[in-house]
mmCIF file of C-alpha atoms in Angstrom:
data_model
loop_
_atom_site.group_PDB
_atom_site.id
_atom_site.type_symbol
_atom_site.label_atom_id
_atom_site.label_comp_id
_atom_site.label_asym_id
_atom_site.label_seq_id
_atom_site.Cartn_x
_atom_site.Cartn_y
_atom_site.Cartn_z
ATOM 1 C CA MET A 1 25.293 71.352 -153.534
ATOM 2 C CA GLU A 2 28.614 70.611 -155.251
ATOM 3 C CA GLY A 3 30.525 71.296 -152.039
ATOM 4 C CA LEU A 4 28.143 69.040 -150.133
ATOM 5 C CA ILE A 5 28.700 66.119 -152.500
ATOM 6 C CA ILE A 6 32.468 66.581 -152.411
ATOM 7 C CA GLY A 7 32.415 66.723 -148.623
ATOM 8 C CA LEU A 8 30.466 63.459 -148.447
ATOM 9 C CA LEU A 9 32.595 61.527 -150.932
ATOM 10 C CA LEU A 10 36.110 62.640 -149.970
ATOM 11 C CA PRO A 11 36.492 60.454 -146.832
ATOM 12 C CA PHE A 12 35.233 57.352 -148.635
ATOM 13 C CA ALA A 13 37.610 58.043 -151.530
ATOM 14 C CA GLY A 14 40.480 58.227 -149.033
ATOM 15 C CA THR A 15 39.595 54.819 -147.594
ATOM 16 C CA THR A 16 39.277 53.287 -151.066
ATOM 17 C CA LEU A 17 42.663 54.597 -152.216
ATOM 18 C CA GLY A 18 44.274 53.362 -149.007
ATOM 19 C CA ALA A 19 42.740 49.902 -149.380
ATOM 20 C CA ALA A 20 44.148 49.788 -152.936
ATOM 21 C CA CYS A 21 47.661 49.678 -151.438
ATOM 22 C CA VAL A 22 47.110 45.933 -151.119
ATOM 23 C CA PHE A 23 47.742 45.686 -154.878
ATOM 24 C CA LEU A 24 51.068 47.502 -154.591
ATOM 25 C CA MET A 25 52.656 46.066 -151.448
ATOM 26 C CA LYS A 26 53.666 42.660 -150.171
ATOM 27 C CA LYS A 27 51.478 40.651 -147.835
ATOM 28 C CA GLN A 28 52.581 42.527 -144.727
ATOM 29 C CA MET A 29 53.039 46.259 -144.247
ATOM 30 C CA PRO A 30 56.449 47.205 -142.814
ATOM 31 C CA ASP A 31 56.214 47.952 -139.100
ATOM 32 C CA LEU A 32 57.901 51.323 -139.554
ATOM 33 C CA VAL A 33 55.360 52.417 -142.155
ATOM 34 C CA GLN A 34 52.408 51.141 -140.133
ATOM 35 C CA LYS A 35 53.387 53.035 -136.992
ATOM 36 C CA THR A 36 54.021 56.222 -138.969
ATOM 37 C CA LEU A 37 50.575 55.987 -140.566
ATOM 38 C CA LEU A 38 48.887 55.286 -137.231
ATOM 39 C CA GLY A 39 50.574 58.323 -135.697
ATOM 40 C CA PHE A 40 49.664 60.458 -138.713
ATOM 41 C CA ALA A 41 45.989 59.452 -138.510
ATOM 42 C CA SER A 42 46.014 60.270 -134.787
ATOM 43 C CA GLY A 43 47.414 63.751 -135.402
ATOM 44 C CA VAL A 44 44.818 64.539 -138.061
ATOM 45 C CA MET A 45 41.943 63.397 -135.834
ATOM 46 C CA VAL A 46 43.108 65.381 -132.794
ATOM 47 C CA ALA A 47 43.595 68.587 -134.810
ATOM 48 C CA ALA A 48 40.242 68.119 -136.554
ATOM 49 C CA SER A 49 38.537 67.588 -133.200
ATOM 50 C CA VAL A 50 39.913 70.877 -131.852
ATOM 51 C CA TRP A 51 39.756 73.275 -134.800
ATOM 52 C CA SER A 52 36.804 71.907 -136.776
ATOM 53 C CA LEU A 53 34.557 70.623 -133.988
ATOM 54 C CA LEU A 54 35.243 71.890 -130.465
ATOM 55 C CA ILE A 55 36.030 75.529 -131.294
ATOM 56 C CA PRO A 56 32.932 75.930 -133.541
ATOM 57 C CA SER A 57 30.875 74.215 -130.822
ATOM 58 C CA ILE A 58 31.964 76.838 -128.280
ATOM 59 C CA GLU A 59 31.442 79.737 -130.698
ATOM 60 C CA MET A 60 28.007 78.427 -131.710
ATOM 61 C CA SER A 61 26.729 78.134 -128.130
ATOM 62 C CA GLY A 62 25.108 81.590 -128.281
ATOM 63 C CA THR A 63 26.391 82.884 -124.949
ATOM 64 C CA GLU A 64 29.354 85.026 -123.935
ATOM 65 C CA ASP A 65 29.782 84.006 -120.298
ATOM 66 C CA ALA A 66 31.302 80.872 -118.792
ATOM 67 C CA THR A 67 28.261 78.778 -119.829
ATOM 68 C CA ARG A 68 29.410 78.834 -123.455
ATOM 69 C CA VAL A 69 31.609 75.817 -122.718
ATOM 70 C CA VAL A 70 28.650 73.709 -121.527
ATOM 71 C CA PRO A 71 27.746 72.275 -124.982
ATOM 72 C CA ALA A 72 31.390 71.494 -125.748
ATOM 73 C CA VAL A 73 32.041 69.831 -122.382
ATOM 74 C CA SER A 74 28.817 67.829 -122.176
ATOM 75 C CA GLY A 75 28.906 66.746 -125.828
ATOM 76 C CA PHE A 76 32.580 65.759 -125.572
ATOM 77 C CA ILE A 77 31.957 63.594 -122.506
ATOM 78 C CA ALA A 78 28.902 62.017 -124.161
ATOM 79 C CA GLY A 79 30.998 61.139 -127.238
ATOM 80 C CA ILE A 80 33.615 59.446 -125.072
ATOM 81 C CA ALA A 81 30.901 57.525 -123.193
ATOM 82 C CA PHE A 82 29.218 56.423 -126.437
ATOM 83 C CA LEU A 83 32.393 54.900 -127.889
ATOM 84 C CA LEU A 84 33.207 53.310 -124.533
ATOM 85 C CA LEU A 85 29.783 51.643 -124.590
ATOM 86 C CA MET A 86 30.222 50.504 -128.213
ATOM 87 C CA ASP A 87 33.593 49.026 -127.284
ATOM 88 C CA ARG A 88 31.941 47.051 -124.495
ATOM 89 C CA ILE A 89 29.000 45.620 -126.464
ATOM 90 C CA THR A 90 30.618 44.987 -129.867
ATOM 91 C CA PRO A 91 32.967 42.033 -130.462
ATOM 92 C CA HIS A 92 36.026 43.393 -132.271
ATOM 93 C CA LEU A 93 39.722 42.810 -132.791
ATOM 94 C CA HIS A 94 42.336 45.543 -132.785
ATOM 95 C CA LEU A 95 45.247 45.550 -135.185
ATOM 96 C CA GLY A 96 48.126 43.488 -133.797
ATOM 97 C CA SER A 97 46.111 42.217 -130.834
ATOM 98 C CA PRO A 98 46.179 38.436 -130.194
ATOM 99 C CA SER A 99 42.719 38.316 -128.614
ATOM 100 C CA PRO A 100 39.406 40.043 -129.374
ATOM 101 C CA GLU A 101 37.590 42.491 -127.106
ATOM 102 C CA GLY A 102 33.922 42.876 -126.204
ATOM 103 C CA PRO A 103 31.435 40.027 -125.663
ATOM 104 C CA HIS A 104 32.319 36.487 -126.712
ATOM 105 C CA SER A 105 31.564 35.833 -130.364
ATOM 106 C CA LYS A 106 32.091 33.124 -132.986
ATOM 107 C CA LEU A 107 32.890 35.723 -135.648
ATOM 108 C CA SER A 108 36.114 35.244 -137.605
ATOM 109 C CA ARG A 109 39.193 37.354 -136.893
ATOM 110 C CA THR A 110 38.648 39.126 -140.210
ATOM 111 C CA SER A 111 35.082 40.062 -139.295
ATOM 112 C CA MET A 112 36.106 41.356 -135.881
ATOM 113 C CA LEU A 113 38.957 43.389 -137.374
ATOM 114 C CA VAL A 114 36.478 45.010 -139.774
ATOM 115 C CA LEU A 115 34.104 45.699 -136.866
ATOM 116 C CA ALA A 116 36.911 47.464 -135.010
ATOM 117 C CA VAL A 117 37.574 49.712 -137.997
ATOM 118 C CA THR A 118 33.852 50.340 -138.447
ATOM 119 C CA LEU A 119 33.723 51.567 -134.851
ATOM 120 C CA HIS A 120 36.534 54.001 -135.769
ATOM 121 C CA ASN A 121 34.572 55.272 -138.743
ATOM 122 C CA ILE A 122 31.305 55.996 -136.932
ATOM 123 C CA PRO A 123 32.562 59.205 -135.244
ATOM 124 C CA GLU A 124 34.382 60.268 -138.411
ATOM 125 C CA GLY A 125 31.230 59.979 -140.524
ATOM 126 C CA MET A 126 29.247 61.811 -137.885
ATOM 127 C CA ALA A 127 31.882 64.538 -137.717
ATOM 128 C CA VAL A 128 31.680 65.154 -141.470
ATOM 129 C CA GLY A 129 27.867 65.143 -141.450
ATOM 130 C CA VAL A 130 27.589 67.476 -138.461
ATOM 131 C CA ALA A 131 30.213 69.845 -139.887
ATOM 132 C CA LEU A 132 28.422 70.018 -143.255
ATOM 133 C CA ALA A 133 25.079 70.542 -141.495
ATOM 134 C CA ALA A 134 26.609 73.294 -139.366
ATOM 135 C CA ALA A 135 28.075 74.935 -142.484
ATOM 136 C CA MET A 136 24.621 74.987 -144.092
ATOM 137 C CA GLU A 137 22.839 76.304 -141.006
ATOM 138 C CA HIS A 138 25.521 78.428 -139.270
ATOM 139 C CA SER A 139 28.103 79.390 -141.907
ATOM 140 C CA THR A 140 29.259 82.293 -139.718
ATOM 141 C CA TYR A 141 30.800 79.878 -137.222
ATOM 142 C CA LEU A 142 31.767 77.070 -139.586
ATOM 143 C CA PRO A 143 31.912 78.037 -143.296
ATOM 144 C CA MET A 144 31.546 75.406 -146.003
ATOM 145 C CA ALA A 145 35.282 75.725 -146.718
ATOM 146 C CA GLY A 146 35.939 74.779 -143.086
ATOM 147 C CA ALA A 147 33.657 71.759 -143.336
ATOM 148 C CA LEU A 148 35.421 70.709 -146.543
ATOM 149 C CA ALA A 149 38.774 71.114 -144.784
ATOM 150 C CA LEU A 150 37.559 68.654 -142.133
ATOM 151 C CA SER A 151 36.331 66.277 -144.835
ATOM 152 C CA LEU A 152 39.670 66.508 -146.671
ATOM 153 C CA GLY A 153 41.587 65.962 -143.434
ATOM 154 C CA ILE A 154 39.579 62.843 -142.624
ATOM 155 C CA ALA A 155 40.057 61.626 -146.215
ATOM 156 C CA ILE A 156 43.830 62.019 -145.791
ATOM 157 C CA GLN A 157 43.822 60.070 -142.535
ATOM 158 C CA ASN A 158 41.499 57.464 -144.092
ATOM 159 C CA PHE A 159 44.175 56.670 -146.670
ATOM 160 C CA PRO A 160 46.518 55.018 -144.146
ATOM 161 C CA GLU A 161 43.501 53.569 -142.326
ATOM 162 C CA GLY A 162 42.334 51.846 -145.513
ATOM 163 C CA ALA A 163 45.815 50.404 -146.003
ATOM 164 C CA ILE A 164 46.025 49.338 -142.363
ATOM 165 C CA VAL A 165 42.804 47.350 -142.838
ATOM 166 C CA SER A 166 43.480 45.719 -146.202
ATOM 167 C CA MET A 167 47.115 44.745 -145.619
ATOM 168 C CA PRO A 168 46.513 42.588 -142.493
ATOM 169 C CA LEU A 169 43.587 40.928 -144.269
ATOM 170 C CA ARG A 170 45.940 40.028 -147.113
ATOM 171 C CA SER A 171 48.570 38.708 -144.693
ATOM 172 C CA GLU A 172 45.943 36.437 -143.115
ATOM 173 C CA GLY A 173 45.425 34.633 -146.424
ATOM 174 C CA ASN A 174 42.695 36.644 -148.136
ATOM 175 C CA SER A 175 43.092 37.399 -151.843
ATOM 176 C CA ARG A 176 44.142 40.912 -152.838
ATOM 177 C CA LEU A 177 40.716 41.613 -154.327
ATOM 178 C CA ARG A 178 38.883 40.397 -151.221
ATOM 179 C CA ALA A 179 41.177 42.382 -148.923
ATOM 180 C CA PHE A 180 40.613 45.491 -151.050
ATOM 181 C CA GLY A 181 36.839 44.974 -151.052
ATOM 182 C CA ILE A 182 36.620 44.534 -147.292
ATOM 183 C CA GLY A 183 38.949 47.479 -146.703
ATOM 184 C CA THR A 184 36.805 49.667 -148.938
ATOM 185 C CA LEU A 185 33.522 48.532 -147.379
ATOM 186 C CA SER A 186 34.859 49.367 -143.908
ATOM 187 C CA GLY A 187 34.588 53.031 -144.909
ATOM 188 C CA VAL A 188 30.997 52.881 -146.174
ATOM 189 C CA VAL A 189 29.660 53.746 -142.723
ATOM 190 C CA GLU A 190 31.159 57.237 -143.017
ATOM 191 C CA PRO A 191 29.114 58.618 -145.959
ATOM 192 C CA ILE A 192 26.018 56.812 -144.688
ATOM 193 C CA GLY A 193 26.372 58.387 -141.242
ATOM 194 C CA ALA A 194 27.105 61.782 -142.770
ATOM 195 C CA ILE A 195 24.052 61.645 -145.066
ATOM 196 C CA LEU A 196 21.736 60.636 -142.220
ATOM 197 C CA THR A 197 23.056 63.511 -140.108
ATOM 198 C CA ILE A 198 22.500 66.020 -142.927
ATOM 199 C CA LEU A 199 18.971 64.733 -143.587
ATOM 200 C CA LEU A 200 18.179 65.423 -139.927
ATOM 201 C CA ALA A 201 19.816 68.863 -140.029
ATOM 202 C CA ALA A 202 16.527 70.752 -139.829
ATOM 203 C CA TYR A 203 15.658 68.913 -136.616
ATOM 204 C CA ILE A 204 19.076 68.956 -134.965
ATOM 205 C CA THR A 205 19.969 72.622 -135.545
ATOM 206 C CA PRO A 206 19.322 73.611 -131.887
ATOM 207 C CA ILE A 207 21.724 70.923 -130.647
ATOM 208 C CA LEU A 208 24.449 71.288 -133.292
ATOM 209 C CA PRO A 209 26.974 72.577 -130.715
ATOM 210 C CA TYR A 210 26.434 69.400 -128.704
ATOM 211 C CA LEU A 211 26.723 67.165 -131.760
ATOM 212 C CA LEU A 212 29.932 68.822 -132.909
ATOM 213 C CA SER A 213 31.571 68.212 -129.541
ATOM 214 C CA PHE A 214 30.042 64.704 -129.372
ATOM 215 C CA ALA A 215 31.825 63.811 -132.613
ATOM 216 C CA ALA A 216 35.037 65.324 -131.226
ATOM 217 C CA GLY A 217 34.813 63.225 -128.065
ATOM 218 C CA ALA A 218 34.205 60.047 -130.051
ATOM 219 C CA MET A 219 37.199 60.727 -132.312
ATOM 220 C CA ILE A 220 39.485 61.506 -129.379
ATOM 221 C CA TYR A 221 38.406 58.230 -127.746
ATOM 222 C CA VAL A 222 39.519 56.306 -130.834
ATOM 223 C CA VAL A 223 42.869 58.113 -130.851
ATOM 224 C CA VAL A 224 43.675 57.632 -127.162
ATOM 225 C CA GLU A 225 42.217 54.153 -126.747
ATOM 226 C CA GLU A 226 43.426 52.526 -129.943
ATOM 227 C CA LEU A 227 45.555 54.450 -132.455
ATOM 228 C CA ILE A 228 48.227 55.880 -130.153
ATOM 229 C CA PRO A 229 48.742 52.628 -128.168
ATOM 230 C CA GLU A 230 49.067 50.680 -131.432
ATOM 231 C CA ALA A 231 51.585 53.218 -132.746
ATOM 232 C CA SER A 232 53.612 53.066 -129.502
ATOM 233 C CA GLN A 233 54.038 49.300 -129.150
ATOM 234 C CA GLY A 234 57.384 47.645 -129.737
ATOM 235 C CA LYS A 235 60.174 49.152 -131.807
ATOM 236 C CA HIS A 236 59.995 52.347 -133.856
ATOM 237 C CA SER A 237 57.530 53.991 -131.443
ATOM 238 C CA ASN A 238 59.231 57.345 -132.060
ATOM 239 C CA VAL A 239 58.120 57.358 -135.700
ATOM 240 C CA GLY A 240 54.526 57.245 -134.472
ATOM 241 C CA THR A 241 55.190 60.489 -132.603
ATOM 242 C CA ILE A 242 56.697 62.042 -135.724
ATOM 243 C CA GLY A 243 53.694 60.879 -137.743
ATOM 244 C CA PHE A 244 51.371 62.411 -135.150
ATOM 245 C CA ALA A 245 53.138 65.773 -135.429
ATOM 246 C CA MET A 246 52.935 65.696 -139.234
ATOM 247 C CA GLY A 247 49.231 64.843 -139.212
ATOM 248 C CA PHE A 248 48.404 67.459 -136.581
ATOM 249 C CA VAL A 249 50.267 70.229 -138.408
ATOM 250 C CA LEU A 250 48.754 69.315 -141.781
ATOM 251 C CA MET A 251 45.187 69.333 -140.422
ATOM 252 C CA MET A 252 45.806 72.586 -138.579
ATOM 253 C CA ILE A 253 47.061 74.231 -141.769
ATOM 254 C CA LEU A 254 44.107 72.914 -143.782
ATOM 255 C CA ASP A 255 41.611 74.232 -141.264
ATOM 256 C CA VAL A 256 43.210 77.664 -140.904
ATOM 257 C CA VAL A 257 43.880 78.194 -144.626
ATOM 258 C CA LEU A 258 40.619 76.729 -145.986
ATOM 259 C CA GLY A 259 38.394 77.573 -143.022
#
């Protein structure tokens, strides 16, 4: 039970600590730092998708022939399609973008920026919940230590994400406390999604391989569609690549050592 609670709270703690950077920095985050953090978050999410989600999905499929990749492939594609649909039907604003995406809305820029980050956090919360559920039901394929490694990895990448949310809110005229509060609340969807997934664990056990790969597909969508392009725009794009490598290696080490 202790491991379960830690696994649920770690990602939210990462977001909260990152949002607290608004009390330590000036109104605007340096471009070099922002691109490094975006690249780092991308690397963590890609490594987590492979080692903590896709590989256990394949191993958990229950077959030894070529059909063992069916849950991983179908779930991965479904995760991509789900986030693509959410992108289409939800008004949101990406960091550094002059115009919002999705259907026309009268929401403020701040609200749409928070919605964009919330979309990021949906697959991350699901990934933590599914991994913890898999650890409880199929510890042979994904031990609790492996699930906690995923949770810790997402918490680490949530730190820069929390800062990337709160700092632009501050630069747009919000008070430090308001920017911190909104940045913190943007991560609430993660523990909520994880808890709901765990509560349904008894019912979703037969489709856990599909859910693991679904979460992987959704996270990869966020990386390819949003994080990497944002890290590659303008000057200092090479630091985003360096950040990606650092995040990928760190998450890989966490998963191998702890998992």
